[in-house]
Amino acid sequence: MDWMTDSEEDERFEWDTSDEEEEMSKGNNQEGSSAPPISVSVPSQEFVEAGSSRSSLLLHFVGMGFSEDTVAKAIKDNGEGQPEVILETLLTYAAIEKSSLNSEQSPLDCSLEGEEDVLEDDDSDMSNFEDEGCTEKSSDKDMKLSMLVEMGFPLDEASSAIDRCGSTASVLELADSIHAAQLAAESVDIEGRNTSAPVVPRSSFINGSSIKKKRNLLENQRLNRPVHGHKIKKLCSRQSEVNDEGFSSLLKIPMPMIGFSVPNQKTQLAHRKLPEAAIGPPYFYYENVALTPKGVWDTMSRFLYDIEPEFVDSKYFCAANRKRGYIHNLPIQNRFPLLPLQPRTIKEALPMTEKWWPAWDPRTQLNCLQTSISSAKNTERIRSTLVKSGDPPPERVRQYVINECKKWNLVWVGLHKVAPLEPDEIEMLLGFPKNHTRGGGISRTDRYKSLGNSFQVDTVAYHLSVLKNMFPNGINVLSLFSGIGGAEVALHRLGIHLKNVVSVELSEINRNIIRAWWEQTDQTGNLIELPDVQQLNGDKLAQMINSFGGFDLVIGGSPCNNLAGSNRLSRIGLEGKQSSLFYDYFRILDLVKNIMGKNI
């Protein structure tokens, strides 16, 4: 990234985080605005080939715990340009391997070794298939039938799902289609309270124990026992509707973004039932930008146990917009905000600006706080334009100035003078203590970058507030992609004692900020620092879990570089180099749940 300074060109910029384009689109992109409209980005084949190689892909998935041979086969079958498809294939392989270990060989059980010799004919007679059993020449349809039946689905429903979705649909998509068909035949509450049909989240197919849970759920259905359920996403029609903002119709971004609740807003009392696989321990909390390419939140939701995201704009907590989505299994009742409440207008938060604020600038709140700022050339250009234009300036000049102020979050500091926010002002707006990112050899540019990629503390603390009464003696936290410690600051401000915090953060600058805050606030717990989520494996997690008894909370937000709307160069979703680290969040969370489950 090219970081802007006062001496550099002001026309070249790239933001790491952004949801400003939605605000700009509300103004119909008036003339003079350079904010890009929301769009769906599809990676070009050239970009994918240039940005990844077979060796790097192989190493990435091997680092996630898959065997080298299996990864190589998945890459060969799917090509190098489809990391998400490769991952789903690997998860399917894992389900097959676990199934074969946990159950006796059945007439419909197929081995992985025969997959390379799959026949093209999908119209084979089922009676002949059952008689012949598993052979190395089983068709692709037969192999998928075998996997679905082994997962516990009836043979006729599995076959119908393949007919509906086509022979190219993945096993996971077929499983979701079967669930959808089951729900269509039963009475299902549209809000997600399923009265009869069992639902297993897509991510639960990873291990054998989850397949056993699926069988138990099917048994419950046959015995008419109540089970947990939730809304099914019909994945066989993924290419269907796309709304006006370019987002998948499977997960619509609500307006206004108030989630299940926000302070001082009258909302209906929210209720939700979590899928069985999502219920703790531990509690987990995942955050990322709300306005992503089509289907990204749907994918993240499927991997995180099919929990529906909670979309919240931080403008309800402070004077700046920050549209984010959160997937978590925390309770949603009895939340409370940090006190004192933050001011929610610019003039209240930055009172020194009120004297100079012109009547023709209608802004009351700032846009999303970014990682870079406007240059001195740009602010001087605005000043000179206003001086030459008279008072009040003509409409075209006013619109130009307002557009620049919105884009760069400029505030009025004098007659005809605008300026970017100072780092300490951004710290205040984001809920961090004053000078949180100052000192210790940290440059001004680094402060902007670190703050722009952080949590808005008041928003996160509101969601985490339910933990205070649950953990009166303190909490053990696994903080992934810790950044400058937004989660730790939120818990501390809530009065929750931090017993053990494992902070995983790649940036040495950010690690220094967290360590300094830990010392400045006289924390009495243990801070364990690790540099890279990709190096955090099951052995290390097991050692830490055995050392202090497990994690109470797994929290973090993976990089949004390839998701943010203003990233016009590589907005390719979860296939991007940085944003694909979401899968490491899921991998680590799943490991923690499995290890802690064994220790119970």
PDB file of C-alpha atoms in Angstrom, residues 343-499:
ATOM      1  CA  PRO A 343     -21.188  11.934  21.718  1.00  0.00           C
ATOM      2  CA  ARG A 344     -22.846  11.029  18.439  1.00  0.00           C
ATOM      3  CA  THR A 345     -22.393  14.189  16.397  1.00  0.00           C
ATOM      4  CA  ILE A 346     -19.243  15.781  15.018  1.00  0.00           C
ATOM      5  CA  LYS A 347     -19.767  19.079  16.798  1.00  0.00           C
ATOM      6  CA  GLU A 348     -20.322  17.336  20.145  1.00  0.00           C
ATOM      7  CA  ALA A 349     -17.305  15.064  19.705  1.00  0.00           C
ATOM      8  CA  LEU A 350     -15.068  17.824  18.263  1.00  0.00           C
ATOM      9  CA  PRO A 351     -16.472  21.059  19.730  1.00  0.00           C
ATOM     10  CA  MET A 352     -13.567  23.199  18.444  1.00  0.00           C
ATOM     11  CA  THR A 353     -14.915  22.689  14.890  1.00  0.00           C
ATOM     12  CA  GLU A 354     -18.335  24.234  15.551  1.00  0.00           C
ATOM     13  CA  LYS A 355     -17.082  27.832  15.350  1.00  0.00           C
ATOM     14  CA  TRP A 356     -15.835  27.329  11.801  1.00  0.00           C
ATOM     15  CA  TRP A 357     -18.468  24.939  10.452  1.00  0.00           C
ATOM     16  CA  PRO A 358     -20.262  26.570   7.476  1.00  0.00           C
ATOM     17  CA  ALA A 359     -24.034  26.387   7.320  1.00  0.00           C
ATOM     18  CA  TRP A 360     -23.850  24.823   3.849  1.00  0.00           C
ATOM     19  CA  ASP A 361     -21.956  21.710   5.129  1.00  0.00           C
ATOM     20  CA  PRO A 362     -24.813  19.461   6.325  1.00  0.00           C
ATOM     21  CA  ARG A 363     -22.691  16.677   7.832  1.00  0.00           C
ATOM     22  CA  THR A 364     -23.491  15.628  11.394  1.00  0.00           C
ATOM     23  CA  GLN A 365     -21.436  12.410  11.481  1.00  0.00           C
ATOM     24  CA  LEU A 366     -18.179  11.267   9.937  1.00  0.00           C
ATOM     25  CA  ASN A 367     -17.823   8.460   7.438  1.00  0.00           C
ATOM     26  CA  CYS A 368     -15.858   5.291   8.145  1.00  0.00           C
ATOM     27  CA  LEU A 369     -12.453   6.083   9.650  1.00  0.00           C
ATOM     28  CA  GLN A 370      -9.789   5.051   7.175  1.00  0.00           C
ATOM     29  CA  THR A 371      -6.161   3.962   7.268  1.00  0.00           C
ATOM     30  CA  SER A 372      -4.937   6.932   5.208  1.00  0.00           C
ATOM     31  CA  ILE A 373      -5.607  10.676   5.188  1.00  0.00           C
ATOM     32  CA  SER A 374      -5.852  13.563   2.781  1.00  0.00           C
ATOM     33  CA  SER A 375      -2.600  15.260   1.798  1.00  0.00           C
ATOM     34  CA  ALA A 376      -1.667  18.879   2.489  1.00  0.00           C
ATOM     35  CA  LYS A 377      -1.939  19.578  -1.261  1.00  0.00           C
ATOM     36  CA  ASN A 378      -5.584  18.569  -1.232  1.00  0.00           C
ATOM     37  CA  THR A 379      -6.552  20.648   1.810  1.00  0.00           C
ATOM     38  CA  GLU A 380      -4.683  23.656   0.396  1.00  0.00           C
ATOM     39  CA  ARG A 381      -6.522  23.241  -2.923  1.00  0.00           C
ATOM     40  CA  ILE A 382      -9.834  23.318  -1.038  1.00  0.00           C
ATOM     41  CA  ARG A 383      -8.815  26.445   0.888  1.00  0.00           C
ATOM     42  CA  SER A 384      -7.685  28.365  -2.188  1.00  0.00           C
ATOM     43  CA  THR A 385     -10.854  27.403  -4.077  1.00  0.00           C
ATOM     44  CA  LEU A 386     -13.041  28.711  -1.255  1.00  0.00           C
ATOM     45  CA  VAL A 387     -11.069  31.953  -0.961  1.00  0.00           C
ATOM     46  CA  LYS A 388     -11.537  32.663  -4.662  1.00  0.00           C
ATOM     47  CA  SER A 389     -15.236  31.720  -4.668  1.00  0.00           C
ATOM     48  CA  GLY A 390     -16.639  34.231  -2.215  1.00  0.00           C
ATOM     49  CA  ASP A 391     -19.004  33.630   0.698  1.00  0.00           C
ATOM     50  CA  PRO A 392     -21.159  31.673   0.339  1.00  0.00           C
ATOM     51  CA  PRO A 393     -19.492  29.776  -2.505  1.00  0.00           C
ATOM     52  CA  PRO A 394     -21.506  28.737  -5.583  1.00  0.00           C
ATOM     53  CA  GLU A 395     -23.277  25.380  -5.586  1.00  0.00           C
ATOM     54  CA  ARG A 396     -20.659  23.570  -7.688  1.00  0.00           C
ATOM     55  CA  VAL A 397     -17.866  24.645  -5.314  1.00  0.00           C
ATOM     56  CA  ARG A 398     -19.902  23.670  -2.248  1.00  0.00           C
ATOM     57  CA  GLN A 399     -20.560  20.238  -3.711  1.00  0.00           C
ATOM     58  CA  TYR A 400     -16.882  19.727  -4.573  1.00  0.00           C
ATOM     59  CA  VAL A 401     -15.798  20.665  -1.038  1.00  0.00           C
ATOM     60  CA  ILE A 402     -18.449  18.505   0.648  1.00  0.00           C
ATOM     61  CA  ASN A 403     -17.516  15.502  -1.498  1.00  0.00           C
ATOM     62  CA  GLU A 404     -13.837  15.875  -0.562  1.00  0.00           C
ATOM     63  CA  CYS A 405     -14.727  16.314   3.103  1.00  0.00           C
ATOM     64  CA  LYS A 406     -16.840  13.161   3.059  1.00  0.00           C
ATOM     65  CA  LYS A 407     -14.218  11.137   1.244  1.00  0.00           C
ATOM     66  CA  TRP A 408     -11.378  12.116   3.578  1.00  0.00           C
ATOM     67  CA  ASN A 409     -13.324  12.851   6.793  1.00  0.00           C
ATOM     68  CA  LEU A 410     -12.126  16.457   6.816  1.00  0.00           C
ATOM     69  CA  VAL A 411     -13.271  18.815   9.578  1.00  0.00           C
ATOM     70  CA  TRP A 412     -13.308  22.617   9.772  1.00  0.00           C
ATOM     71  CA  VAL A 413     -10.426  24.132  11.745  1.00  0.00           C
ATOM     72  CA  GLY A 414     -10.514  27.751  10.547  1.00  0.00           C
ATOM     73  CA  LEU A 415     -12.012  30.139   8.021  1.00  0.00           C
ATOM     74  CA  HIS A 416     -11.976  28.251   4.689  1.00  0.00           C
ATOM     75  CA  LYS A 417      -9.672  25.686   6.324  1.00  0.00           C
ATOM     76  CA  VAL A 418     -10.308  21.952   6.524  1.00  0.00           C
ATOM     77  CA  ALA A 419      -7.964  19.332   7.967  1.00  0.00           C
ATOM     78  CA  PRO A 420      -7.861  15.568   8.476  1.00  0.00           C
ATOM     79  CA  LEU A 421      -8.531  14.084  11.887  1.00  0.00           C
ATOM     80  CA  GLU A 422      -5.568  13.743  14.207  1.00  0.00           C
ATOM     81  CA  PRO A 423      -4.677  10.264  15.533  1.00  0.00           C
ATOM     82  CA  ASP A 424      -5.783  11.143  19.070  1.00  0.00           C
ATOM     83  CA  GLU A 425      -9.173  12.274  17.705  1.00  0.00           C
ATOM     84  CA  ILE A 426      -9.585   8.946  15.917  1.00  0.00           C
ATOM     85  CA  GLU A 427      -8.618   7.117  19.122  1.00  0.00           C
ATOM     86  CA  MET A 428     -11.421   8.954  20.914  1.00  0.00           C
ATOM     87  CA  LEU A 429     -13.989   8.214  18.204  1.00  0.00           C
ATOM     88  CA  LEU A 430     -13.061   4.520  18.218  1.00  0.00           C
ATOM     89  CA  GLY A 431     -13.270   4.266  22.012  1.00  0.00           C
ATOM     90  CA  PHE A 432      -9.564   3.832  22.788  1.00  0.00           C
ATOM     91  CA  PRO A 433      -7.809   5.677  25.611  1.00  0.00           C
ATOM     92  CA  LYS A 434      -5.920   8.836  24.699  1.00  0.00           C
ATOM     93  CA  ASN A 435      -2.406   8.196  23.349  1.00  0.00           C
ATOM     94  CA  HIS A 436      -3.178   4.484  22.962  1.00  0.00           C
ATOM     95  CA  THR A 437      -1.156   4.370  19.729  1.00  0.00           C
ATOM     96  CA  ARG A 438       1.283   7.146  20.594  1.00  0.00           C
ATOM     97  CA  GLY A 439       4.934   6.701  21.570  1.00  0.00           C
ATOM     98  CA  GLY A 440       7.181   3.679  21.524  1.00  0.00           C
ATOM     99  CA  GLY A 441       8.710   4.615  18.178  1.00  0.00           C
ATOM    100  CA  ILE A 442       5.401   4.462  16.309  1.00  0.00           C
ATOM    101  CA  SER A 443       5.106   6.893  13.403  1.00  0.00           C
ATOM    102  CA  ARG A 444       2.050   9.019  12.649  1.00  0.00           C
ATOM    103  CA  THR A 445       1.415   7.024   9.480  1.00  0.00           C
ATOM    104  CA  ASP A 446       1.506   3.753  11.427  1.00  0.00           C
ATOM    105  CA  ARG A 447      -0.951   5.170  13.927  1.00  0.00           C
ATOM    106  CA  TYR A 448      -3.460   5.917  11.163  1.00  0.00           C
ATOM    107  CA  LYS A 449      -3.010   2.475   9.658  1.00  0.00           C
ATOM    108  CA  SER A 450      -3.439   0.641  12.966  1.00  0.00           C
ATOM    109  CA  LEU A 451      -6.467   2.679  14.004  1.00  0.00           C
ATOM    110  CA  GLY A 452      -8.160   2.309  10.619  1.00  0.00           C
ATOM    111  CA  ASN A 453      -8.069  -1.480  10.929  1.00  0.00           C
ATOM    112  CA  SER A 454      -9.323  -1.688  14.519  1.00  0.00           C
ATOM    113  CA  PHE A 455     -12.610  -2.433  16.289  1.00  0.00           C
ATOM    114  CA  GLN A 456     -14.924   0.371  17.354  1.00  0.00           C
ATOM    115  CA  VAL A 457     -14.617  -0.401  21.068  1.00  0.00           C
ATOM    116  CA  ASP A 458     -18.035   0.854  22.227  1.00  0.00           C
ATOM    117  CA  THR A 459     -19.850  -1.294  19.641  1.00  0.00           C
ATOM    118  CA  VAL A 460     -17.918  -4.445  20.472  1.00  0.00           C
ATOM    119  CA  ALA A 461     -18.185  -3.818  24.220  1.00  0.00           C
ATOM    120  CA  TYR A 462     -21.984  -3.598  23.919  1.00  0.00           C
ATOM    121  CA  HIS A 463     -22.052  -7.099  22.449  1.00  0.00           C
ATOM    122  CA  LEU A 464     -19.508  -8.463  24.943  1.00  0.00           C
ATOM    123  CA  SER A 465     -21.239  -6.892  27.952  1.00  0.00           C
ATOM    124  CA  VAL A 466     -23.282 -10.074  28.492  1.00  0.00           C
ATOM    125  CA  LEU A 467     -20.068 -11.812  29.613  1.00  0.00           C
ATOM    126  CA  LYS A 468     -19.574  -9.674  32.736  1.00  0.00           C
ATOM    127  CA  ASN A 469     -22.045 -11.527  34.936  1.00  0.00           C
ATOM    128  CA  MET A 470     -21.152 -14.857  33.345  1.00  0.00           C
ATOM    129  CA  PHE A 471     -17.462 -14.615  34.283  1.00  0.00           C
ATOM    130  CA  PRO A 472     -17.245 -12.728  37.604  1.00  0.00           C
ATOM    131  CA  ASN A 473     -13.795 -14.163  38.320  1.00  0.00           C
ATOM    132  CA  GLY A 474     -12.287 -13.287  34.955  1.00  0.00           C
ATOM    133  CA  ILE A 475     -12.002 -14.643  31.453  1.00  0.00           C
ATOM    134  CA  ASN A 476      -9.535 -16.527  29.230  1.00  0.00           C
ATOM    135  CA  VAL A 477      -9.385 -15.032  25.743  1.00  0.00           C
ATOM    136  CA  LEU A 478      -7.964 -16.208  22.428  1.00  0.00           C
ATOM    137  CA  SER A 479      -7.618 -12.983  20.446  1.00  0.00           C
ATOM    138  CA  LEU A 480      -6.974 -13.650  16.740  1.00  0.00           C
ATOM    139  CA  PHE A 481      -5.854 -10.814  14.454  1.00  0.00           C
ATOM    140  CA  SER A 482      -5.624  -8.731  17.640  1.00  0.00           C
ATOM    141  CA  GLY A 483      -4.655  -5.485  15.927  1.00  0.00           C
ATOM    142  CA  ILE A 484      -4.197  -2.812  18.584  1.00  0.00           C
ATOM    143  CA  GLY A 485      -6.219  -4.727  21.176  1.00  0.00           C
ATOM    144  CA  GLY A 486      -9.778  -3.524  20.613  1.00  0.00           C
ATOM    145  CA  ALA A 487     -11.238  -6.662  22.191  1.00  0.00           C
ATOM    146  CA  GLU A 488      -8.931  -6.459  25.193  1.00  0.00           C
ATOM    147  CA  VAL A 489      -9.705  -2.763  25.719  1.00  0.00           C
ATOM    148  CA  ALA A 490     -13.457  -3.446  25.447  1.00  0.00           C
ATOM    149  CA  LEU A 491     -13.346  -6.234  28.048  1.00  0.00           C
ATOM    150  CA  HIS A 492     -11.191  -4.117  30.368  1.00  0.00           C
ATOM    151  CA  ARG A 493     -13.541  -1.134  30.093  1.00  0.00           C
ATOM    152  CA  LEU A 494     -16.444  -3.460  30.940  1.00  0.00           C
ATOM    153  CA  GLY A 495     -14.662  -4.394  34.166  1.00  0.00           C
ATOM    154  CA  ILE A 496     -14.004  -8.000  33.120  1.00  0.00           C
ATOM    155  CA  HIS A 497     -10.728  -9.307  34.527  1.00  0.00           C
ATOM    156  CA  LEU A 498      -8.382 -10.666  31.836  1.00  0.00           C
ATOM    157  CA  LYS A 499      -6.918 -13.824  33.378  1.00  0.00           C
TER     158      LYS A 499
END
